[in-house]
Short mmCIF file of C-alpha atoms in Angstrom, two decimals:
data_model
loop_
_atom_site.label_atom_id
_atom_site.label_comp_id
_atom_site.label_asym_id
_atom_site.label_seq_id
_atom_site.Cartn_x
_atom_site.Cartn_y
_atom_site.Cartn_z
CA MET A 1 24.00 32.94 -8.34
CA ALA A 2 27.76 32.37 -8.50
CA ALA A 3 28.98 31.08 -5.13
CA THR A 4 32.65 31.24 -5.94
CA LYS A 5 34.38 30.72 -2.60
CA PRO A 6 33.45 28.82 0.52
CA THR A 7 32.98 31.89 2.73
CA PRO A 8 30.13 31.71 5.29
CA ASP A 9 28.01 33.91 3.02
CA ALA A 10 28.69 31.79 -0.04
CA SER A 11 27.89 28.69 1.93
CA ARG A 12 24.51 30.19 3.00
CA ARG A 13 23.80 31.09 -0.63
CA SER A 14 24.87 27.57 -1.67
CA GLU A 15 22.53 26.00 0.85
CA LYS A 16 19.65 28.08 -0.48
CA SER A 17 20.46 27.11 -4.08
CA ARG A 18 20.78 23.49 -3.10
CA ARG A 19 17.30 23.50 -1.50
CA ALA A 20 15.83 25.22 -4.57
CA ILE A 21 17.49 22.65 -6.86
CA TYR A 22 16.20 19.69 -4.82
CA ALA A 23 12.68 21.09 -4.87
CA ALA A 24 12.84 21.79 -8.62
CA ALA A 25 14.20 18.31 -9.39
CA LEU A 26 11.44 16.57 -7.41
CA GLU A 27 8.73 18.77 -8.89
CA LEU A 28 9.90 18.23 -12.45
CA VAL A 29 10.23 14.47 -12.22
CA THR A 30 6.78 14.35 -10.62
CA GLU A 31 5.21 16.49 -13.33
CA ALA A 32 7.09 15.37 -16.43
CA GLY A 33 8.62 11.98 -15.58
CA TYR A 34 12.26 10.95 -15.48
CA ALA A 35 12.93 10.91 -19.23
CA ARG A 36 11.69 14.47 -19.77
CA THR A 37 13.47 15.94 -16.74
CA THR A 38 16.69 17.72 -17.73
CA ILE A 39 19.47 19.57 -15.92
CA GLU A 40 18.46 22.67 -17.92
CA GLY A 41 14.85 22.34 -16.77
CA ILE A 42 15.88 21.92 -13.14
CA ALA A 43 18.19 24.96 -13.35
CA ALA A 44 15.47 27.12 -14.91
CA ARG A 45 12.86 26.11 -12.33
CA ALA A 46 15.31 26.59 -9.43
CA GLY A 47 16.40 30.00 -10.75
CA VAL A 48 20.08 29.04 -10.90
CA GLY A 49 22.55 28.72 -13.74
CA LYS A 50 23.18 25.31 -15.30
CA GLN A 51 26.81 25.58 -14.14
CA THR A 52 25.71 25.77 -10.50
CA ILE A 53 24.19 22.33 -10.90
CA TYR A 54 27.15 20.88 -12.79
CA ARG A 55 29.49 22.17 -10.08
CA TRP A 56 27.80 19.92 -7.51
CA TRP A 57 26.44 16.97 -9.48
CA SER A 58 27.55 14.98 -12.48
CA SER A 59 24.17 13.86 -13.84
CA LYS A 60 20.45 14.27 -13.43
CA ALA A 61 20.26 10.85 -11.74
CA ASP A 62 22.72 12.21 -9.20
CA VAL A 63 20.73 15.39 -8.49
CA LEU A 64 17.51 13.47 -8.29
CA MET A 65 18.94 10.87 -5.95
CA GLU A 66 20.26 13.49 -3.53
CA ALA A 67 16.99 15.41 -3.69
CA TYR A 68 15.17 12.22 -2.89
CA LEU A 69 17.61 11.34 -0.09
CA ASP A 70 17.09 14.74 1.44
CA LEU A 71 13.31 14.31 1.34
CA ALA A 72 13.62 10.81 2.82
CA ASP A 73 15.89 12.14 5.58
CA GLN A 74 13.32 14.70 6.60
CA THR A 75 10.58 12.06 6.76
CA ALA A 76 12.79 9.57 8.58
CA GLU A 77 13.38 12.24 11.19
CA GLN A 78 9.62 12.77 11.58
CA THR A 79 8.98 9.02 11.84
CA ALA A 80 11.77 8.61 14.40
CA ASP A 81 10.19 11.41 16.42
CA GLN A 82 6.76 9.75 16.27
CA ALA A 83 8.17 6.36 17.24
CA ALA A 84 10.12 7.92 20.10
CA ASP A 85 6.94 9.68 21.26
CA GLN A 86 5.03 6.39 21.24
CA ALA A 87 7.85 4.68 23.11
CA GLY A 88 8.15 7.60 25.51
CA ALA A 89 11.84 7.97 24.63
CA ASP A 90 13.93 10.91 23.51
CA PRO A 91 14.86 10.66 19.85
CA ALA A 92 18.58 10.99 19.28
CA PRO A 93 18.97 13.67 16.61
CA GLY A 94 20.28 12.28 13.32
CA ASN A 95 19.90 8.76 14.65
CA TYR A 96 17.56 6.82 12.40
CA ALA A 97 17.64 3.48 14.23
CA LEU A 98 14.34 1.61 14.10
CA PRO A 99 12.26 1.76 17.29
CA ASP A 100 13.10 -0.86 19.90
CA THR A 101 10.31 -1.06 22.49
CA GLY A 102 11.13 -4.68 23.25
CA ASP A 103 8.13 -5.82 21.17
CA LEU A 104 9.65 -6.81 17.82
CA ALA A 105 6.36 -7.45 16.01
CA ALA A 106 4.93 -4.08 17.11
CA ASP A 107 8.11 -2.22 16.15
CA LEU A 108 8.28 -3.77 12.68
CA LYS A 109 4.59 -3.14 12.08
CA LEU A 110 5.00 0.52 13.05
CA VAL A 111 7.91 1.04 10.68
CA LEU A 112 6.27 -0.81 7.79
CA ARG A 113 3.05 1.18 8.25
CA ALA A 114 5.11 4.37 8.00
CA THR A 115 6.70 2.93 4.85
CA VAL A 116 3.25 2.26 3.37
CA ASP A 117 2.33 5.90 4.05
CA GLU A 118 5.51 7.04 2.33
CA LEU A 119 5.08 4.76 -0.69
CA LEU A 120 1.52 5.99 -1.19
CA ASP A 121 2.47 9.68 -0.81
CA PRO A 122 2.81 11.13 -4.34
CA ARG A 123 5.69 13.37 -3.18
CA PHE A 124 7.71 10.20 -2.60
CA GLU A 125 6.05 7.75 -4.90
CA VAL A 126 6.73 9.47 -8.19
CA PRO A 127 10.45 10.23 -7.72
CA SER A 128 11.02 6.83 -6.02
CA ARG A 129 9.41 4.98 -8.90
CA ALA A 130 11.29 7.07 -11.47
CA LEU A 131 14.61 6.29 -9.77
CA ALA A 132 13.78 2.59 -9.37
CA ALA A 133 12.80 2.25 -13.04
CA GLU A 134 15.96 4.04 -14.15
CA GLY A 135 18.00 1.85 -11.81
CA ILE A 136 16.64 -1.30 -13.46
CA ALA A 137 17.18 0.01 -16.99
CA ASP A 138 20.65 1.49 -16.27
CA ALA A 139 23.02 -0.65 -14.18
CA ALA A 140 25.19 2.30 -13.06
CA VAL A 141 22.19 4.23 -11.72
CA GLY A 142 20.99 0.97 -10.17
CA ARG A 143 24.20 0.53 -8.19
CA GLU A 144 23.91 4.10 -6.88
CA VAL A 145 20.25 3.65 -5.91
CA VAL A 146 21.06 0.47 -4.02
CA ALA A 147 24.20 1.80 -2.32
CA LYS A 148 22.83 5.22 -1.38
CA LEU A 149 19.11 4.65 -0.86
CA LEU A 150 18.16 1.04 -0.44
CA GLU A 151 20.96 -0.69 1.47
CA PRO A 152 21.34 1.97 4.21
CA SER A 153 17.64 1.62 5.05
CA LEU A 154 17.88 -2.19 5.01
CA GLN A 155 20.80 -2.00 7.44
CA LEU A 156 18.45 -0.42 10.00
CA TYR A 157 16.42 -3.64 9.89
CA VAL A 158 19.63 -5.68 10.27
CA GLN A 159 20.44 -3.75 13.46
CA ARG A 160 16.92 -4.20 14.84
CA LEU A 161 16.94 -7.94 14.09
CA ARG A 162 20.36 -8.32 15.73
CA ALA A 163 18.97 -6.67 18.89
CA ALA A 164 16.03 -9.10 18.69
CA GLN A 165 18.48 -12.01 18.45
CA ARG A 166 20.25 -10.78 21.59
CA ALA A 167 16.86 -10.52 23.30
CA GLY A 168 15.95 -14.07 22.26
CA ASP A 169 13.06 -12.97 20.01
CA VAL A 170 14.70 -14.12 16.77
CA ARG A 171 16.55 -17.41 16.26
CA PRO A 172 20.26 -16.78 16.84
CA ASP A 173 21.37 -18.77 13.77
CA LEU A 174 19.47 -16.62 11.25
CA ASP A 175 21.18 -14.21 8.86
CA PRO A 176 19.38 -10.89 9.57
CA ARG A 177 20.23 -9.52 6.10
CA ILE A 178 18.19 -12.33 4.54
CA ALA A 179 15.54 -12.45 7.29
CA LEU A 180 14.49 -8.82 6.76
CA GLU A 181 13.67 -9.56 3.14
CA LEU A 182 10.73 -11.74 4.19
CA PHE A 183 8.71 -8.64 5.10
CA VAL A 184 10.52 -5.85 3.21
CA SER A 185 10.70 -7.41 -0.28
CA PRO A 186 7.02 -8.37 -0.60
CA LEU A 187 6.04 -4.75 0.11
CA ALA A 188 8.70 -3.50 -2.33
CA GLN A 189 7.55 -5.81 -5.11
CA ARG A 190 3.83 -5.02 -4.70
CA TRP A 191 4.58 -1.34 -4.79
CA LEU A 192 7.15 -1.40 -7.59
CA GLN A 193 5.41 -3.80 -9.96
CA HIS A 194 1.81 -3.07 -8.93
CA THR A 195 1.23 -6.79 -8.43
CA ALA A 196 -1.36 -6.15 -5.69
CA PRO A 197 -2.47 -3.33 -3.35
CA ILE A 198 -0.54 -2.36 -0.22
CA SER A 199 -2.08 -1.47 3.15
CA TYR A 200 -1.44 -1.58 6.91
CA ASP A 201 -3.30 -4.90 7.10
CA TYR A 202 -1.03 -6.32 4.48
CA THR A 203 2.24 -5.28 6.16
CA ASP A 204 0.95 -6.38 9.59
CA THR A 205 0.23 -9.78 8.03
CA LEU A 206 3.71 -9.97 6.51
CA VAL A 207 5.30 -9.38 9.91
CA ASP A 208 3.17 -12.08 11.56
CA TYR A 209 3.82 -14.62 8.79
CA ALA A 210 7.57 -13.90 8.82
CA LEU A 211 8.00 -14.06 12.59
CA TYR A 212 5.86 -17.13 13.23
CA GLY A 213 6.31 -18.99 9.92
CA LEU A 214 3.90 -20.65 7.53
CA ALA A 215 4.18 -24.12 9.10
CA PRO A 216 2.00 -24.87 12.15
CA ARG A 217 3.78 -24.44 15.47
CA MET B 1 4.90 -13.76 -46.59
CA ALA B 2 1.20 -12.88 -46.95
CA ALA B 3 -0.89 -15.44 -45.09
CA THR B 4 -4.23 -14.18 -46.35
CA LYS B 5 -6.69 -16.89 -45.33
CA PRO B 6 -6.76 -19.40 -42.48
CA THR B 7 -6.24 -22.46 -44.70
CA PRO B 8 -4.05 -25.26 -43.25
CA ASP B 9 -1.18 -24.06 -45.50
CA ALA B 10 -1.51 -20.44 -44.42
CA SER B 11 -1.69 -21.49 -40.79
CA ARG B 12 1.56 -23.48 -41.17
CA ARG B 13 3.18 -20.46 -42.79
CA SER B 14 1.81 -18.28 -39.99
CA GLU B 15 3.24 -20.57 -37.33
CA LYS B 16 6.65 -20.42 -39.03
CA SER B 17 6.51 -16.60 -39.22
CA ARG B 18 5.40 -16.39 -35.62
CA ARG B 19 8.38 -18.49 -34.46
CA ALA B 20 10.75 -16.35 -36.55
CA ILE B 21 9.25 -13.16 -35.09
CA TYR B 22 9.56 -14.43 -31.49
CA ALA B 23 13.19 -15.35 -32.07
CA ALA B 24 13.98 -12.02 -33.74
CA ALA B 25 12.28 -10.04 -30.94
CA LEU B 26 14.21 -11.84 -28.19
CA GLU B 27 17.52 -11.55 -30.07
CA LEU B 28 17.07 -7.85 -30.72
CA VAL B 29 16.09 -6.90 -27.19
CA THR B 30 19.05 -8.93 -25.90
CA GLU B 31 21.49 -7.28 -28.30
CA ALA B 32 20.18 -3.72 -28.43
CA GLY B 33 17.98 -3.27 -25.35
CA TYR B 34 14.29 -2.45 -25.16
CA ALA B 35 14.45 1.17 -26.23
CA ARG B 36 16.35 0.43 -29.46
CA THR B 37 14.20 -2.55 -30.44
CA THR B 38 11.60 -1.61 -33.08
CA ILE B 39 8.84 -3.41 -34.95
CA GLU B 40 10.74 -2.61 -38.17
CA GLY B 41 13.91 -4.20 -36.79
CA ILE B 42 12.05 -7.31 -35.67
CA ALA B 43 10.37 -7.63 -39.10
CA ALA B 44 13.68 -7.24 -40.96
CA ARG B 45 15.47 -9.81 -38.76
CA ALA B 46 12.55 -12.27 -39.01
CA GLY B 47 12.34 -11.85 -42.79
CA VAL B 48 8.67 -10.82 -42.70
CA GLY B 49 6.86 -7.65 -43.70
CA LYS B 50 6.06 -5.08 -41.01
CA GLN B 51 2.36 -5.65 -41.75
CA THR B 52 2.64 -9.30 -40.75
CA ILE B 53 3.64 -8.16 -37.27
CA TYR B 54 0.96 -5.47 -37.05
CA ARG B 55 -1.66 -8.01 -38.09
CA TRP B 56 -0.97 -10.02 -34.93
CA TRP B 57 0.31 -7.53 -32.37
CA SER B 58 -0.43 -3.94 -31.54
CA SER B 59 2.94 -2.88 -30.09
CA LYS B 60 6.50 -4.01 -29.55
CA ALA B 61 5.75 -4.61 -25.85
CA ASP B 62 3.04 -7.01 -27.02
CA VAL B 63 5.32 -8.94 -29.40
CA LEU B 64 8.06 -9.10 -26.82
CA MET B 65 5.76 -10.29 -24.06
CA GLU B 66 4.37 -13.13 -26.21
CA ALA B 67 7.86 -14.08 -27.36
CA TYR B 68 8.93 -14.20 -23.74
CA LEU B 69 5.82 -16.16 -22.69
CA ASP B 70 6.54 -18.70 -25.41
CA LEU B 71 10.12 -19.11 -24.19
CA ALA B 72 8.94 -19.41 -20.58
CA ASP B 73 6.35 -22.03 -21.60
CA GLN B 74 9.03 -24.16 -23.19
CA THR B 75 11.19 -23.99 -20.06
CA ALA B 76 8.25 -24.57 -17.72
CA GLU B 77 7.54 -27.74 -19.67
CA GLN B 78 11.15 -28.89 -19.25
CA THR B 79 11.10 -28.10 -15.51
CA ALA B 80 7.79 -29.94 -15.08
CA ASP B 81 9.30 -32.94 -16.85
CA GLN B 82 12.37 -32.88 -14.59
CA ALA B 83 10.26 -32.54 -11.45
CA ALA B 84 8.02 -35.39 -12.59
CA ASP B 85 11.10 -37.52 -13.26
CA GLN B 86 12.40 -36.83 -9.76
CA ALA B 87 9.02 -37.64 -8.26
CA GLY B 88 8.72 -40.73 -10.46
CA ALA B 89 5.42 -39.42 -11.85
CA ASP B 90 4.16 -38.89 -15.38
CA PRO B 91 4.03 -35.21 -16.30
CA ALA B 92 0.62 -34.15 -17.54
CA PRO B 93 1.26 -32.32 -20.82
CA GLY B 94 0.47 -28.62 -20.62
CA ASN B 95 0.02 -28.90 -16.87
CA TYR B 96 2.42 -26.55 -15.13
CA ALA B 97 1.41 -27.28 -11.53
CA LEU B 98 4.30 -27.15 -9.08
CA PRO B 99 5.61 -30.53 -7.93
CA ASP B 100 3.80 -32.08 -4.94
CA THR B 101 5.88 -34.89 -3.47
CA GLY B 102 4.34 -34.38 -0.04
CA ASP B 103 7.51 -32.57 1.13
CA LEU B 104 6.62 -28.88 0.84
CA ALA B 105 10.08 -27.53 1.69
CA ALA B 106 11.77 -29.80 -0.88
CA ASP B 107 9.22 -28.95 -3.58
CA LEU B 108 9.54 -25.19 -3.05
CA LYS B 109 13.35 -25.42 -3.00
CA LEU B 110 13.35 -27.35 -6.28
CA VAL B 111 11.14 -24.82 -8.03
CA LEU B 112 13.05 -21.81 -6.68
CA ARG B 113 16.37 -23.36 -7.73
CA ALA B 114 14.95 -23.74 -11.25
CA THR B 115 13.88 -20.09 -11.08
CA VAL B 116 17.41 -19.06 -10.06
CA ASP B 117 18.75 -20.94 -13.12
CA GLU B 118 16.24 -19.15 -15.33
CA LEU B 119 16.93 -15.70 -13.87
CA LEU B 120 20.68 -16.17 -14.41
CA ASP B 121 20.27 -17.48 -17.98
CA PRO B 122 20.95 -14.55 -20.35
CA ARG B 123 18.29 -15.84 -22.79
CA PHE B 124 15.71 -15.09 -20.09
CA GLU B 125 17.39 -12.48 -18.04
CA VAL B 126 17.75 -9.79 -20.65
CA PRO B 127 14.20 -9.84 -22.05
CA SER B 128 12.73 -10.33 -18.55
CA ARG B 129 14.60 -7.35 -17.19
CA ALA B 130 13.69 -5.24 -20.24
CA LEU B 131 10.01 -6.05 -19.78
CA ALA B 132 10.11 -5.46 -16.02
CA ALA B 133 11.80 -2.08 -16.44
CA GLU B 134 9.30 -1.04 -19.10
CA GLY B 135 6.47 -2.26 -16.87
CA ILE B 136 7.63 0.00 -14.06
CA ALA B 137 8.09 3.02 -16.32
CA ASP B 138 4.84 2.47 -18.29
CA ALA B 139 1.75 1.53 -16.25
CA ALA B 140 -0.10 -0.03 -19.21
CA VAL B 141 2.81 -2.36 -20.02
CA GLY B 142 3.11 -3.07 -16.29
CA ARG B 143 -0.49 -4.25 -16.05
CA GLU B 144 0.08 -6.61 -19.01
CA VAL B 145 3.32 -7.97 -17.54
CA VAL B 146 1.59 -8.67 -14.23
CA ALA B 147 -1.58 -10.16 -15.73
CA LYS B 148 0.09 -12.29 -18.40
CA LEU B 149 3.47 -13.21 -16.92
CA LEU B 150 3.70 -12.69 -13.19
CA GLU B 151 0.31 -13.50 -11.68
CA PRO B 152 -0.20 -16.82 -13.54
CA SER B 153 3.11 -18.09 -12.19
CA LEU B 154 2.26 -16.89 -8.67
CA GLN B 155 -1.05 -18.75 -8.83
CA LEU B 156 0.92 -22.00 -9.14
CA TYR B 157 2.35 -21.27 -5.68
CA VAL B 158 -1.15 -20.50 -4.38
CA GLN B 159 -2.30 -23.93 -5.52
CA ARG B 160 0.71 -25.69 -3.98
CA LEU B 161 0.23 -23.86 -0.66
CA ARG B 162 -3.48 -24.73 -0.62
CA ALA B 163 -2.56 -28.40 -1.04
CA ALA B 164 -0.09 -27.96 1.84
CA GLN B 165 -2.87 -26.47 3.97
CA ARG B 166 -5.06 -29.51 3.25
CA ALA B 167 -2.13 -31.75 4.20
CA GLY B 168 -1.59 -29.85 7.48
CA ASP B 169 1.85 -28.52 6.47
CA VAL B 170 0.78 -24.87 6.34
CA ARG B 171 -1.40 -23.12 8.92
CA PRO B 172 -5.00 -23.23 7.65
CA ASP B 173 -5.74 -19.58 8.46
CA LEU B 174 -2.99 -18.17 6.19
CA ASP B 175 -3.73 -16.37 2.93
CA PRO B 176 -1.60 -18.31 0.40
CA ARG B 177 -1.43 -15.34 -1.99
CA ILE B 178 0.40 -13.35 0.69
CA ALA B 179 2.34 -16.33 2.10
CA LEU B 180 4.06 -17.09 -1.22
CA GLU B 181 5.52 -13.60 -1.29
CA LEU B 182 7.78 -14.41 1.68
CA PHE B 183 10.02 -16.52 -0.56
CA VAL B 184 9.14 -15.29 -4.07
CA SER B 185 9.47 -11.52 -3.56
CA PRO B 186 12.93 -11.52 -1.94
CA LEU B 187 14.31 -13.43 -4.94
CA ALA B 188 12.49 -11.09 -7.33
CA GLN B 189 13.82 -7.98 -5.61
CA ARG B 190 17.43 -9.20 -5.46
CA TRP B 191 17.33 -10.10 -9.12
CA LEU B 192 15.44 -7.03 -10.35
CA GLN B 193 17.26 -4.39 -8.32
CA HIS B 194 20.62 -6.15 -7.97
CA THR B 195 20.46 -5.58 -4.21
CA ALA B 196 22.46 -8.78 -3.53
CA PRO B 197 23.47 -12.00 -5.31
CA ILE B 198 21.08 -14.93 -5.82
CA SER B 199 21.99 -18.61 -5.44
CA TYR B 200 20.52 -22.01 -4.51
CA ASP B 201 21.73 -21.50 -0.93
CA TYR B 202 19.88 -18.23 -0.77
CA THR B 203 16.55 -19.59 -2.03
CA ASP B 204 16.86 -22.69 0.20
CA THR B 205 17.33 -20.32 3.14
CA LEU B 206 14.29 -18.26 2.17
CA VAL B 207 12.11 -21.38 2.15
CA ASP B 208 13.36 -22.47 5.59
CA TYR B 209 12.93 -19.01 7.10
CA ALA B 210 9.43 -18.63 5.62
CA LEU B 211 8.17 -22.07 6.66
CA TYR B 212 9.57 -22.08 10.19
CA GLY B 213 9.56 -18.34 10.96
CA LEU B 214 12.14 -16.00 12.43
CA ALA B 215 10.95 -16.39 16.03
CA PRO B 216 12.26 -19.38 18.02
CA ARG B 217 9.88 -22.37 18.10
#
């Protein structure tokens, strides 16, 4: 499995190894948990040498994070396609902007419902939880999780809220980076700490409460 | 250190041991982290036999959680006193209701500012984070953390929001258990996952956004 030079052939072999390594990493962390997942175990399951893994990644957190990112990318693409279908628009390939149908509440509810699906899907849930737990226990992993996984997805909400501000649907003086937390963080905390169940009804409610406020209008 | 029978003397000795054990548990987890804290280490630091600890608690998570609860109780009492001073009221001893001055925004901001202080105080931060991380990694510990630590403090917000509903300051149709998450969960997520800094300005902003909503009025 030694892909020694970046020839087209080597790069095809690399891509195949990379896919096998991602799959092995996600399977192992799902079956055995984060603590018992090792680079050796991932290499054995993927049918590659340990050195192949160490050539591309510096730690198991690193492999796992990229495997997870890759999985999330695939799902984001599917969700973008679905949203574009519903909106009757063409999805721009590789463009993971949130849907903008002009109805902010509906768009946010759609995206949060898709997030609920993802958080309840064991293929995502187990590696996501393992990474989140490791990120809280280990500050260096935590910074990587935030920078590579969490913040990029939050920035999609920032963009959508900025568009809503231009459209007059969100108060112009609000900081969108804080505003998004009113509906994103409650879902994150319920899921991460198991404080209460999550559902479509719940995320729909969060959007309504956040947009219209708790005080009577 | 054998407190064999519940005579007044034994109970005084027990209380002294219990305090020493709480202090030792919090010191050790702060110095060495959760994983390297052991019942043996706590016993040695507290100057008690291992059996004294096993007589009262079944695991280190258990000892640590009660030690933390005890610390939180002491601070809650101080905060309640301060709030009562500001409101010119007498604090009811052992009554940890949130302040109710009739100004919901001001009351919530006061309590969240006190929470920011607590979350940034290393005496709290380190054991809280250790427990939270363990609660995410271990579902049984997680259920205990939620039931004993998190949910009781959230119920104080439920009560305050119900009072606000009776006073006409919060829409009567809202579920207070969900509504409180709009300002509590963002702070929790920033602190737990280090997604962004926390400050008084930030929690004040959360309260304003949650009460008045993101959509223009």
